[in-house]
XYZ file of C-alpha atoms in Angstrom:
744
model
C 45.155 -39.726 240.601
C 43.124 -40.842 237.617
C 45.226 -42.279 234.935
C 42.776 -43.507 232.319
C 38.880 -43.405 231.913
C 36.566 -45.211 229.564
C 33.205 -43.834 228.788
C 30.835 -46.335 226.767
C 33.837 -47.453 224.811
C 33.261 -50.051 222.037
C 35.598 -52.144 219.726
C 34.636 -54.070 216.819
C 36.236 -56.285 214.422
C 35.399 -56.452 210.892
C 36.076 -59.370 208.414
C 34.992 -59.927 204.985
C 31.587 -61.264 205.777
C 30.567 -59.931 209.219
C 31.352 -57.730 212.204
C 32.042 -59.134 215.641
C 32.137 -57.239 219.137
C 35.534 -57.128 220.825
C 33.920 -55.042 223.784
C 30.922 -53.168 224.078
C 29.986 -49.779 226.164
C 32.729 -50.222 228.709
C 33.133 -47.484 231.321
C 35.936 -47.822 233.767
C 38.385 -45.616 235.425
C 41.906 -46.542 236.397
C 44.153 -44.755 239.086
C 47.859 -44.516 239.600
C 48.965 -46.926 242.274
C 46.597 -49.628 241.383
C 47.448 -53.369 240.663
C 44.389 -54.448 238.458
C 43.477 -57.982 237.501
C 41.409 -58.327 234.414
C 39.988 -61.828 234.269
C 37.442 -63.720 232.045
C 37.211 -66.655 229.588
C 38.716 -66.696 226.266
C 36.927 -64.395 224.131
C 35.650 -62.390 226.752
C 36.991 -59.208 225.681
C 39.861 -58.812 228.315
C 42.830 -58.647 225.658
C 40.845 -56.095 223.728
C 40.395 -54.018 226.692
C 44.030 -54.019 227.327
C 44.918 -53.149 223.618
C 42.513 -50.188 223.713
C 43.696 -49.124 226.912
C 47.625 -49.414 225.960
C 46.755 -47.522 222.542
C 47.669 -50.851 220.474
C 44.371 -50.758 218.981
C 41.827 -48.084 218.205
C 38.195 -48.078 219.211
C 35.089 -47.279 217.539
C 32.535 -45.726 219.894
C 32.657 -43.850 223.076
C 35.605 -41.774 224.671
C 38.711 -42.836 226.373
C 40.511 -40.240 228.448
C 44.276 -40.249 229.185
C 45.090 -38.111 232.236
C 41.728 -36.422 231.478
C 42.623 -35.794 227.929
C 40.134 -36.925 225.153
C 41.619 -39.424 222.625
C 38.746 -39.905 220.124
C 40.616 -37.625 217.587
C 43.657 -39.565 217.868
C 45.385 -40.843 214.851
C 47.695 -43.818 214.818
C 50.839 -41.561 215.449
C 49.079 -39.921 218.397
C 48.741 -43.287 220.265
C 52.330 -43.896 218.978
C 53.217 -40.924 221.260
C 51.226 -41.964 223.937
C 52.521 -45.431 224.280
C 56.113 -44.044 224.125
C 55.843 -41.725 226.966
C 53.283 -43.602 229.205
C 53.014 -47.309 228.593
C 55.262 -50.402 229.269
C 54.351 -53.781 227.888
C 54.602 -57.259 229.194
C 52.938 -60.031 226.833
C 52.076 -63.558 227.148
C 54.063 -64.346 223.797
C 57.022 -62.210 225.309
C 57.076 -59.841 222.229
C 60.928 -59.934 222.741
C 63.356 -59.603 219.688
C 64.770 -63.073 219.268
C 67.698 -61.929 217.404
C 68.843 -59.399 219.968
C 70.510 -60.279 223.273
C 68.989 -59.521 226.429
C 71.147 -56.444 226.793
C 70.010 -55.242 223.463
C 66.532 -55.699 224.291
C 66.715 -53.743 227.361
C 68.893 -51.141 225.820
C 66.306 -50.824 222.910
C 63.762 -48.958 225.382
C 66.506 -46.760 226.443
C 67.512 -45.792 223.046
C 63.949 -45.181 221.712
C 63.387 -42.938 224.719
C 66.607 -40.909 223.983
C 68.288 -42.007 227.091
C 71.709 -40.408 227.465
C 73.841 -42.603 225.520
C 76.718 -42.546 227.997
C 74.364 -43.949 230.833
C 72.352 -46.428 228.605
C 74.426 -49.476 229.515
C 74.850 -48.976 233.157
C 71.037 -48.488 233.563
C 70.373 -51.487 231.239
C 72.523 -53.537 233.353
C 71.157 -52.535 236.639
C 67.617 -53.396 235.366
C 68.955 -56.804 234.130
C 70.482 -57.614 237.589
C 67.162 -56.600 239.228
C 65.294 -59.130 237.341
C 67.974 -61.772 237.813
C 69.455 -62.122 234.323
C 72.865 -60.913 234.619
C 74.422 -64.306 233.550
C 72.331 -64.146 230.432
C 72.835 -60.450 229.413
C 74.798 -61.393 226.301
C 72.741 -64.395 225.367
C 70.429 -64.206 222.339
C 66.919 -64.059 223.578
C 65.897 -66.992 221.297
C 68.009 -69.007 223.573
C 66.262 -68.147 226.712
C 63.561 -70.147 228.709
C 59.959 -68.657 228.884
C 60.715 -67.288 232.494
C 63.814 -65.765 231.419
C 62.083 -63.986 228.390
C 59.417 -62.544 230.634
C 62.120 -61.298 232.994
C 63.829 -59.561 230.129
C 60.538 -58.061 228.939
C 59.827 -56.835 232.514
C 63.286 -55.209 232.524
C 62.587 -53.648 229.196
C 59.383 -52.126 230.583
C 61.079 -50.910 233.585
C 63.734 -49.151 231.478
C 61.025 -47.222 229.782
C 60.068 -45.780 233.259
C 56.472 -45.181 232.291
C 53.495 -44.523 234.506
C 51.376 -47.474 233.174
C 52.354 -51.033 232.728
C 50.122 -53.313 230.953
C 50.550 -57.151 231.068
C 48.713 -59.620 228.804
C 48.884 -63.240 230.345
C 52.269 -62.555 231.637
C 52.466 -66.031 233.272
C 50.457 -68.064 230.746
C 53.311 -70.036 229.515
C 55.448 -70.539 232.626
C 55.728 -73.043 235.391
C 54.298 -72.181 238.874
C 57.722 -71.115 240.198
C 58.599 -68.976 237.367
C 54.988 -67.570 237.421
C 55.331 -66.458 241.088
C 58.620 -64.876 240.465
C 57.243 -62.719 237.624
C 54.311 -61.837 239.702
C 56.203 -60.803 242.393
C 58.453 -58.653 240.179
C 55.265 -56.845 238.899
C 54.103 -56.117 242.269
C 57.470 -54.448 243.231
C 57.108 -52.148 240.454
C 53.580 -51.239 241.168
C 53.990 -49.041 244.043
C 54.089 -45.908 241.954
C 52.661 -47.039 238.733
C 49.352 -48.386 237.215
C 49.703 -52.050 236.502
C 46.824 -53.696 234.596
C 47.253 -57.547 234.408
C 45.141 -59.688 232.011
C 45.109 -63.355 233.248
C 43.266 -66.614 233.073
C 44.825 -67.620 236.531
C 43.438 -64.918 239.236
C 44.936 -67.030 241.970
C 48.399 -66.100 240.786
C 47.407 -62.550 240.771
C 45.204 -62.454 243.899
C 47.822 -61.942 246.391
C 49.002 -58.546 244.965
C 45.832 -57.324 243.148
C 44.105 -54.103 244.623
C 41.155 -54.566 242.265
C 39.558 -57.218 240.018
C 37.681 -56.551 236.795
C 35.834 -59.467 235.345
C 34.523 -59.653 231.580
C 32.269 -61.693 229.603
C 30.920 -61.327 226.051
C 32.913 -57.878 225.672
C 31.116 -56.552 228.765
C 32.251 -55.893 232.317
C 30.301 -58.373 234.660
C 32.311 -57.515 237.747
C 34.610 -54.667 239.140
C 35.669 -55.371 242.633
C 38.031 -53.130 244.956
C 40.136 -55.883 246.755
C 42.312 -53.655 248.980
C 43.184 -50.072 248.923
C 45.920 -48.621 246.921
C 48.446 -45.790 247.751
C 47.427 -42.540 245.930
C 50.195 -41.764 243.390
C 50.670 -38.534 241.598
C 52.458 -38.681 238.033
C 55.667 -36.662 237.738
C 55.291 -35.275 234.215
C 57.720 -37.234 231.984
C 60.401 -35.625 229.829
C 59.339 -36.091 226.187
C 61.444 -38.744 224.446
C 64.007 -37.471 221.914
C 64.359 -38.777 218.540
C 67.362 -40.855 217.757
C 70.216 -38.945 216.101
C 71.693 -40.060 212.813
C 74.620 -41.671 214.463
C 72.314 -43.913 216.842
C 70.182 -44.578 213.797
C 73.373 -46.009 212.027
C 74.173 -48.010 214.970
C 70.781 -49.252 215.416
C 70.386 -50.045 211.660
C 73.895 -52.031 211.933
C 72.591 -53.921 214.731
C 69.593 -54.996 212.996
C 71.301 -56.139 209.725
C 73.795 -58.296 211.513
C 71.534 -59.486 214.315
C 70.167 -62.240 211.790
C 73.393 -63.264 209.698
C 71.503 -65.596 207.500
C 68.832 -63.191 206.356
C 71.491 -60.357 205.932
C 73.808 -62.775 203.876
C 70.934 -63.862 201.749
C 69.734 -60.194 200.831
C 73.316 -59.206 200.410
C 73.938 -62.003 198.127
C 70.759 -60.985 196.200
C 71.933 -57.367 196.250
C 75.302 -58.202 195.016
C 74.090 -60.180 192.005
C 71.430 -57.375 191.001
C 73.851 -54.456 191.531
C 76.831 -56.315 189.692
C 74.575 -56.915 186.905
C 73.492 -53.431 186.731
C 77.031 -51.971 187.259
C 78.343 -54.075 184.249
C 75.485 -52.816 181.873
C 75.894 -49.529 183.118
C 79.562 -49.502 182.611
C 79.069 -50.992 179.078
C 76.871 -48.170 178.211
C 79.149 -45.452 179.687
C 82.173 -47.103 177.550
C 80.063 -46.990 174.382
C 79.129 -43.477 175.002
C 82.639 -42.362 175.436
C 84.110 -44.439 172.556
C 81.457 -44.038 170.047
C 82.585 -42.168 166.879
C 86.228 -41.849 167.941
C 88.771 -42.609 165.432
C 92.383 -43.450 165.227
C 94.981 -40.611 164.241
C 96.801 -41.056 160.861
C 99.581 -39.383 162.120
C 100.113 -41.707 165.128
C 98.563 -44.847 164.251
C 100.257 -47.237 166.695
C 99.275 -45.380 169.939
C 96.684 -47.197 171.843
C 94.028 -45.566 174.294
C 96.293 -46.204 177.103
C 98.984 -43.725 176.034
C 98.795 -39.950 175.505
C 101.569 -37.993 173.879
C 102.757 -34.706 175.585
C 105.295 -32.137 174.457
C 106.256 -28.602 175.679
C 105.055 -25.891 173.742
C 108.607 -24.354 173.493
C 109.805 -27.400 171.797
C 112.219 -28.329 174.502
C 112.341 -31.975 175.910
C 110.301 -32.510 179.144
C 112.518 -31.786 182.179
C 112.323 -33.772 185.428
C 110.070 -31.095 186.752
C 107.810 -31.599 183.874
C 107.784 -35.417 184.366
C 107.097 -34.974 188.149
C 104.158 -32.726 187.594
C 102.850 -35.044 185.062
C 103.299 -38.127 187.099
C 101.467 -36.343 190.063
C 98.091 -36.817 188.443
C 96.198 -39.965 189.750
C 95.416 -41.184 186.209
C 99.189 -41.346 185.222
C 101.166 -44.501 185.675
C 104.429 -43.525 184.098
C 106.002 -40.807 181.853
C 108.519 -41.854 179.124
C 110.552 -38.809 178.108
C 111.539 -39.930 174.806
C 108.220 -41.017 173.288
C 109.774 -41.535 169.949
C 111.026 -45.013 171.142
C 107.429 -46.244 170.795
C 107.559 -45.716 167.048
C 104.088 -43.855 167.270
C 104.017 -43.025 163.356
C 103.800 -46.730 162.233
C 102.388 -50.121 163.311
C 104.907 -53.125 163.382
C 105.298 -56.213 161.085
C 106.519 -59.076 163.348
C 108.780 -61.209 160.949
C 109.530 -64.791 161.795
C 112.210 -66.831 159.827
C 112.797 -70.499 158.732
C 115.999 -71.571 160.060
C 117.091 -67.833 160.930
C 117.363 -67.348 157.010
C 114.294 -67.368 154.812
C 111.311 -65.169 155.967
C 108.650 -67.361 157.267
C 105.677 -64.896 157.971
C 105.297 -61.267 158.639
C 102.256 -60.501 161.150
C 100.874 -56.847 161.627
C 100.666 -55.587 165.033
C 98.481 -52.211 165.189
C 99.699 -50.744 168.536
C 102.615 -50.796 170.882
C 102.612 -50.155 174.555
C 104.788 -50.279 177.660
C 104.956 -53.615 179.755
C 104.893 -51.405 182.773
C 101.121 -51.581 181.861
C 100.895 -55.234 182.551
C 101.137 -57.709 185.629
C 102.284 -61.241 185.565
C 98.762 -62.573 186.103
C 97.588 -60.960 182.779
C 100.045 -63.168 180.891
C 98.931 -66.623 179.564
C 102.547 -67.677 179.097
C 105.914 -66.484 180.095
C 106.892 -63.451 181.906
C 107.165 -59.667 181.812
C 110.074 -58.352 179.848
C 113.266 -56.992 181.595
C 116.138 -56.570 178.896
C 116.161 -54.014 176.099
C 115.512 -56.899 173.478
C 112.664 -58.571 175.310
C 108.835 -58.151 174.529
C 105.417 -59.376 175.233
C 103.013 -59.792 172.348
C 99.112 -60.373 172.452
C 98.044 -63.599 171.271
C 96.490 -62.157 168.110
C 98.054 -64.438 165.725
C 99.018 -68.093 165.396
C 102.565 -69.272 165.496
C 103.693 -67.010 168.286
C 106.006 -68.849 170.798
C 107.702 -68.133 173.932
C 111.603 -67.458 173.625
C 111.008 -66.979 169.872
C 113.381 -64.306 168.328
C 111.677 -62.177 165.595
C 112.392 -58.953 163.767
C 110.318 -56.024 164.209
C 109.907 -53.722 161.210
C 107.703 -51.027 160.195
C 104.381 -51.684 158.313
C 105.506 -49.759 155.483
C 107.804 -52.458 154.437
C 106.467 -55.551 152.881
C 109.695 -56.944 151.399
C 110.489 -60.669 151.826
C 114.057 -60.076 151.407
C 115.839 -60.766 154.658
C 118.669 -58.261 154.150
C 116.303 -55.451 153.042
C 114.107 -56.234 156.237
C 117.224 -56.050 158.395
C 118.363 -52.842 157.012
C 114.975 -51.150 157.513
C 114.010 -53.091 160.526
C 113.810 -51.796 164.238
C 115.761 -54.686 165.531
C 115.504 -58.296 166.672
C 113.534 -59.056 169.941
C 112.897 -62.102 172.081
C 109.366 -62.811 172.899
C 109.465 -63.747 176.619
C 105.615 -63.348 177.411
C 102.220 -63.759 175.702
C 99.022 -62.039 176.866
C 95.895 -63.651 176.034
C 93.835 -60.890 174.204
C 93.315 -59.915 170.680
C 94.393 -56.266 171.156
C 97.386 -56.536 168.379
C 99.722 -54.865 170.891
C 103.355 -55.283 171.408
C 104.738 -54.509 174.837
C 108.402 -53.130 175.258
C 110.444 -53.304 178.257
C 111.302 -50.320 180.522
C 114.809 -50.742 179.638
C 113.980 -50.317 176.036
C 111.572 -47.407 176.569
C 113.858 -45.373 179.103
C 117.079 -45.176 176.938
C 118.750 -41.816 176.984
C 117.477 -39.088 174.874
C 119.326 -38.832 171.592
C 120.980 -35.593 170.425
C 121.857 -36.592 166.702
C 119.473 -36.722 164.014
C 117.868 -40.190 163.549
C 117.409 -42.109 160.315
C 114.352 -44.034 159.738
C 115.581 -46.951 157.554
C 112.236 -48.414 157.089
C 110.955 -44.939 155.677
C 114.074 -44.528 153.722
C 113.419 -47.796 152.074
C 109.742 -46.848 151.467
C 110.764 -43.656 149.662
C 113.614 -45.516 147.546
C 111.125 -48.168 146.325
C 108.709 -45.380 145.559
C 111.394 -43.404 143.455
C 112.447 -46.837 141.654
C 108.726 -47.322 140.778
C 108.027 -43.611 139.532
C 111.290 -42.773 137.885
C 111.243 -41.028 134.448
C 114.312 -39.511 132.673
C 114.358 -36.679 129.993
C 117.381 -36.529 127.717
C 117.782 -33.706 125.175
C 114.108 -33.229 125.757
C 113.587 -37.080 124.957
C 111.529 -38.957 127.387
C 113.154 -42.173 128.651
C 110.762 -44.845 130.364
C 112.849 -47.018 132.803
C 111.218 -50.272 133.988
C 111.985 -52.341 137.069
C 113.177 -55.407 135.048
C 116.588 -56.739 134.753
C 117.982 -57.581 131.220
C 120.704 -59.821 129.980
C 123.036 -56.691 130.193
C 122.476 -56.399 134.125
C 120.778 -53.206 133.867
C 117.233 -51.795 133.675
C 115.182 -52.076 130.508
C 115.008 -48.630 128.771
C 112.386 -47.772 125.840
C 112.760 -44.744 123.793
C 111.246 -43.212 120.627
C 114.423 -41.904 119.093
C 117.594 -43.860 118.980
C 119.670 -40.948 117.361
C 119.926 -39.267 120.761
C 122.250 -41.638 122.135
C 125.788 -41.719 121.579
C 128.457 -43.790 123.330
C 130.090 -42.590 125.328
C 127.710 -39.811 126.488
C 128.158 -37.100 128.802
C 124.815 -35.486 129.542
C 122.542 -33.595 131.863
C 119.664 -35.806 133.067
C 116.334 -34.245 134.332
C 114.799 -36.752 136.870
C 111.284 -36.850 138.034
C 109.886 -39.032 140.861
C 106.714 -38.545 142.669
C 106.569 -34.617 142.940
C 110.313 -34.265 142.826
C 111.902 -32.645 139.930
C 115.766 -32.589 139.814
C 118.535 -31.969 137.196
C 121.412 -34.409 137.653
C 124.628 -33.947 135.772
C 126.491 -37.200 134.687
C 129.280 -38.443 132.655
C 128.286 -41.959 132.212
C 128.118 -44.616 129.576
C 124.785 -45.862 128.562
C 124.769 -49.155 126.876
C 121.973 -50.086 124.347
C 121.162 -53.296 122.587
C 120.436 -52.961 118.914
C 117.069 -53.947 117.597
C 113.541 -52.732 117.122
C 110.522 -53.988 119.138
C 107.427 -54.365 117.221
C 108.609 -51.672 114.689
C 107.576 -49.246 117.213
C 110.172 -48.780 119.982
C 113.936 -48.918 120.231
C 115.012 -50.541 123.535
C 118.145 -50.969 125.340
C 119.186 -50.796 129.003
C 120.839 -48.514 131.502
C 123.289 -49.971 133.928
C 122.562 -50.833 137.237
C 125.408 -48.393 138.600
C 124.129 -45.399 136.763
C 120.386 -46.256 138.006
C 121.432 -46.756 141.456
C 123.486 -43.483 141.254
C 120.381 -41.556 140.054
C 118.422 -43.191 142.876
C 120.927 -42.081 145.584
C 121.256 -38.662 144.294
C 117.459 -38.155 144.595
C 117.492 -39.867 147.936
C 119.908 -37.185 149.169
C 117.493 -34.554 147.742
C 114.542 -35.925 149.921
C 116.376 -37.060 152.993
C 114.314 -34.944 155.050
C 111.407 -37.332 154.323
C 113.488 -40.047 156.562
C 115.823 -38.154 158.483
C 114.616 -36.023 161.478
C 115.768 -34.372 164.440
C 115.143 -36.013 167.867
C 111.588 -35.591 168.912
C 110.730 -33.972 172.282
C 107.479 -35.582 172.489
C 106.945 -37.816 175.550
C 104.739 -40.851 175.983
C 102.315 -40.941 179.117
C 100.873 -44.116 180.143
C 97.388 -43.830 181.458
C 94.822 -46.663 182.916
C 92.180 -46.268 179.945
C 90.401 -43.875 177.808
C 88.795 -41.949 180.621
C 91.927 -41.482 182.500
C 93.421 -40.091 179.114
C 90.612 -37.714 178.910
C 90.902 -36.579 182.297
C 94.994 -35.853 181.922
C 94.045 -33.669 178.806
C 91.676 -31.600 180.810
C 94.178 -31.530 183.654
C 97.299 -30.403 182.050
C 98.236 -26.630 181.686
C 97.377 -26.148 178.037
C 99.854 -22.871 178.030
C 102.666 -25.148 178.891
C 102.061 -28.356 177.121
C 100.587 -29.760 173.656
C 98.625 -32.927 174.412
C 97.829 -35.374 171.525
C 95.534 -38.423 172.194
C 95.731 -40.465 168.940
C 93.391 -43.135 169.881
C 90.343 -40.698 170.640
C 89.981 -38.484 167.700
C 86.349 -37.157 167.409
C 84.917 -38.508 164.100
C 82.529 -36.349 161.954
C 79.345 -38.115 163.307
C 80.613 -38.481 166.793
C 78.019 -36.193 168.348
C 75.042 -37.606 166.453
C 76.088 -41.140 167.342
C 76.477 -40.291 171.016
C 73.171 -38.712 171.191
C 71.421 -41.841 169.772
C 73.436 -44.131 171.804
C 72.638 -42.023 174.991
C 68.870 -42.614 174.412
C 69.239 -46.185 173.827
C 71.509 -46.518 176.986
C 68.661 -44.840 179.002
C 66.118 -47.099 177.881
C 68.090 -50.126 178.528
C 69.034 -49.077 182.055
C 65.471 -48.204 182.983
C 64.149 -51.583 181.673
C 66.916 -53.394 183.450
C 66.615 -51.424 186.621
C 62.833 -52.061 186.855
C 63.372 -55.522 186.280
C 66.011 -55.805 189.063
C 63.885 -53.718 191.379
C 60.922 -56.277 190.853
C 63.210 -59.219 191.798
C 64.682 -57.458 194.940
C 61.045 -56.064 195.868
C 59.646 -59.407 195.773
C 62.276 -61.060 198.084
C 62.412 -58.055 200.366
C 58.876 -57.920 200.677
C 58.766 -61.367 202.173
C 61.833 -60.661 204.394
C 60.238 -57.238 205.751
C 56.849 -59.093 206.229
C 58.735 -61.660 208.324
C 60.184 -58.499 210.589
C 56.624 -57.149 211.041
C 56.766 -58.584 214.629
C 59.971 -56.967 215.355
C 58.995 -53.716 214.194
C 55.740 -53.942 216.120
C 57.656 -54.574 219.248
C 59.670 -51.275 218.530
C 56.441 -49.462 218.049
C 55.114 -50.978 221.359
C 58.166 -50.105 223.071
C 57.819 -46.399 221.969
C 59.707 -45.883 218.641
C 58.776 -42.694 216.807
C 57.000 -43.312 213.391
C 59.605 -41.317 211.844
C 62.613 -43.154 213.776
C 61.200 -46.418 212.534
C 60.677 -45.040 209.037
C 64.239 -43.736 208.981
C 65.530 -47.024 210.635
C 63.925 -48.972 207.699
C 65.212 -46.621 205.081
C 68.549 -46.407 206.461
C 68.917 -50.491 206.712
C 67.942 -50.844 203.098
C 70.412 -47.996 202.174
C 73.075 -49.673 203.895
C 72.430 -52.976 202.542
C 72.417 -51.444 199.044
C 75.718 -49.533 199.744
C 77.322 -52.611 201.242
C 76.062 -54.582 197.884
C 77.390 -51.762 195.846
C 80.908 -51.570 197.239
C 81.474 -55.449 197.356
C 80.229 -55.475 193.903
C 82.819 -52.776 192.766
C 85.613 -54.417 194.614
C 84.746 -57.778 193.188
C 84.439 -56.380 189.394
C 87.652 -54.396 189.848
C 89.548 -57.445 191.058
C 88.488 -59.201 188.306
C 89.637 -56.457 186.062
C 93.074 -56.481 187.844
C 93.464 -60.469 188.200
C 91.408 -62.026 185.500
C 93.156 -61.709 181.876
C 90.871 -61.004 179.096
C 88.077 -60.245 181.484
C 85.841 -58.477 178.993
C 84.512 -55.888 181.785
C 84.554 -52.137 181.151
C 84.103 -51.110 184.666
C 87.687 -49.497 184.489
C 86.415 -46.850 182.112
C 84.032 -45.452 184.847
C 84.895 -42.190 186.501
C 84.009 -40.608 189.678
C 80.920 -38.957 188.193
C 79.772 -42.452 187.053
C 80.324 -43.873 190.419
C 78.420 -40.925 192.103
C 75.601 -41.564 189.542
C 75.700 -45.243 190.580
C 75.552 -44.483 194.292
C 72.624 -42.194 193.890
C 70.695 -44.837 191.791
C 71.426 -47.541 194.654
C 70.610 -45.035 197.273
C 67.204 -44.458 195.471
C 66.650 -48.224 195.194
C 67.106 -48.529 199.036
C 64.960 -45.315 199.727
C 62.152 -46.806 197.514
C 62.212 -50.131 199.237
C 62.274 -48.618 202.608
C 59.318 -46.233 201.801
C 57.059 -49.213 200.290
C 57.642 -51.147 203.622
C 56.815 -48.019 205.801
C 53.606 -47.521 203.722
C 52.369 -50.847 204.495
C 53.369 -50.839 208.128
C 52.503 -47.394 209.580
C 48.893 -47.316 208.190
C 48.126 -50.284 210.561
C 47.868 -50.326 214.465
C 50.248 -52.472 216.333
C 47.778 -55.065 216.789
C 47.052 -55.312 213.150
C 50.410 -55.366 212.219
C 51.372 -58.223 214.757
C 48.357 -60.173 213.340
C 49.676 -59.750 209.789
C 53.351 -60.285 210.523
C 52.822 -63.242 212.513
C 55.285 -64.745 215.023
């Protein structure tokens, strides 16, 4: 049966300056069952003939028939199909994939043919045993001898089970014994196939050849029938199936890990590039989410890691409420009595000389739960356990471990110890220092988990502030006469009083006093003695003093009138600890707004927020595009060299019968897998830094699921584009051109 026929076929090679003839006007017919030896000197055209017959290279003139079908209209992908379904290869330079084992090389042909997956390994092992390589089946091909490599290639050719086997100098690099064994193997498989062997050593082929073709200067000079061949008909081969996605993934993983050095180098490069891009991307995201936000004036001490929640019915949160809120993945812990955080004031941290005289007052803007910390975040000390233990950020100088300090409201800047103690929150011991500049005090869970109070609470610091305000702004009107009181002691141990008319006072005096302080006007009835000194000041004012006891009684009376300013019922608000600003925002969106009121004091949109976010978004896109293009250029330059070095492997895949689409997908999947592995490792490393390295300065913790999806898509597109660029260069060439440009 006729397998191949050439009618005046010519092949030319073109370089920059000239055109050379590979073969000229060749007319030959090849039948199934023949074992044909093609001989000739170097440069005679025998390898060119073999490349054209096998579809590895194109021809320029004439017509080649494959099983009586014309091929002059064939494109590169048509010859891919022809080779895949009809041709097996054995080459002088072995064309074996060195990074694969013997078993993987043979399995390759079965995989690319779509051979049933469950039967592949058994079939491959049988063929490996047939060529005598069972002991070497798991050995890397790069470690095999020349004869062993040729045996492996023959096993791979047999695995394809194609009607045509072409061999280009199959014994050229072998010793005599190995050469005879290879030729014997080829003879064994030629009974029902067409075998074409190109060789310099006809004597090695002579015992088996049924026909000899001799070439010279690109022409056939001799075509001799040496012995009769058995007539063989070709059973129509089932068209090979394309690999499914699971086979492609397995194939891609094998290719990635087959050359560990190359894989880890590329992974390291990807890791650096993706980490840099991720850091810059997360910084831009953080900027977009925090630009234009302001701190609440009502709750100035609440950081972005705390959200305030209360029930709309005014009742305290129940255990069920707490369980619901803690069920959200963004929530670390719920503190039912959020007022223990003192949300409405920042703190002064007061230190003393010898526990007596005030040494310093340091302001801390925020307070939080030490539950948010881990031991490795501390630069010194440990996490707080007892109620009176705290951790502070290392924002001010002079903070020491085991130092006892007084915490007061920032509303109080009094340097009198007694006044500070009266208005203070309490004494605390610093047991840990966190090395950052967040101006934050961290309380223990023992302090923050105290039972919910039922009695009204007194804010001593706020009471002291109100008292000072009253004292500084007090005016008294007696009998419609205004009296000015100044905060200055006199020799009579009272307060200075200046008046316009001394006749209004008598001693003793029972009077009604109308008092004004800030916006308060109150009538106070007193029966007190006012003591005045005689004298005239600059002939304009009479002056005297009001006793301290009378003055204090006036102030105390006023304080009772305005006690709602500093005495309050227990607050039913809870404090919810979250990881970051993004988590807080998600919590607000997740909670049932009909049941809960949610406040996020650290993230109040400012007047210009939308405008600022719009401008920053444009800047972010520009920055990311520039960085992305730069990193792509670097990765592409390295990847290009790496992929060029793999051209030989991909040419072998093509010669074995890989679909163009299969190889294209294989390259793309490899690049995407490499990119995804790099991305996953980058994210893990960056998150480990966030978790274990204090003062890390990273913002990746502010990235949400949507940000990671965008990042995955960007990295996937990078891998896709790199794969497409390589495919474009590889598949516009014939296999021979690709092998020539790819080198060994």
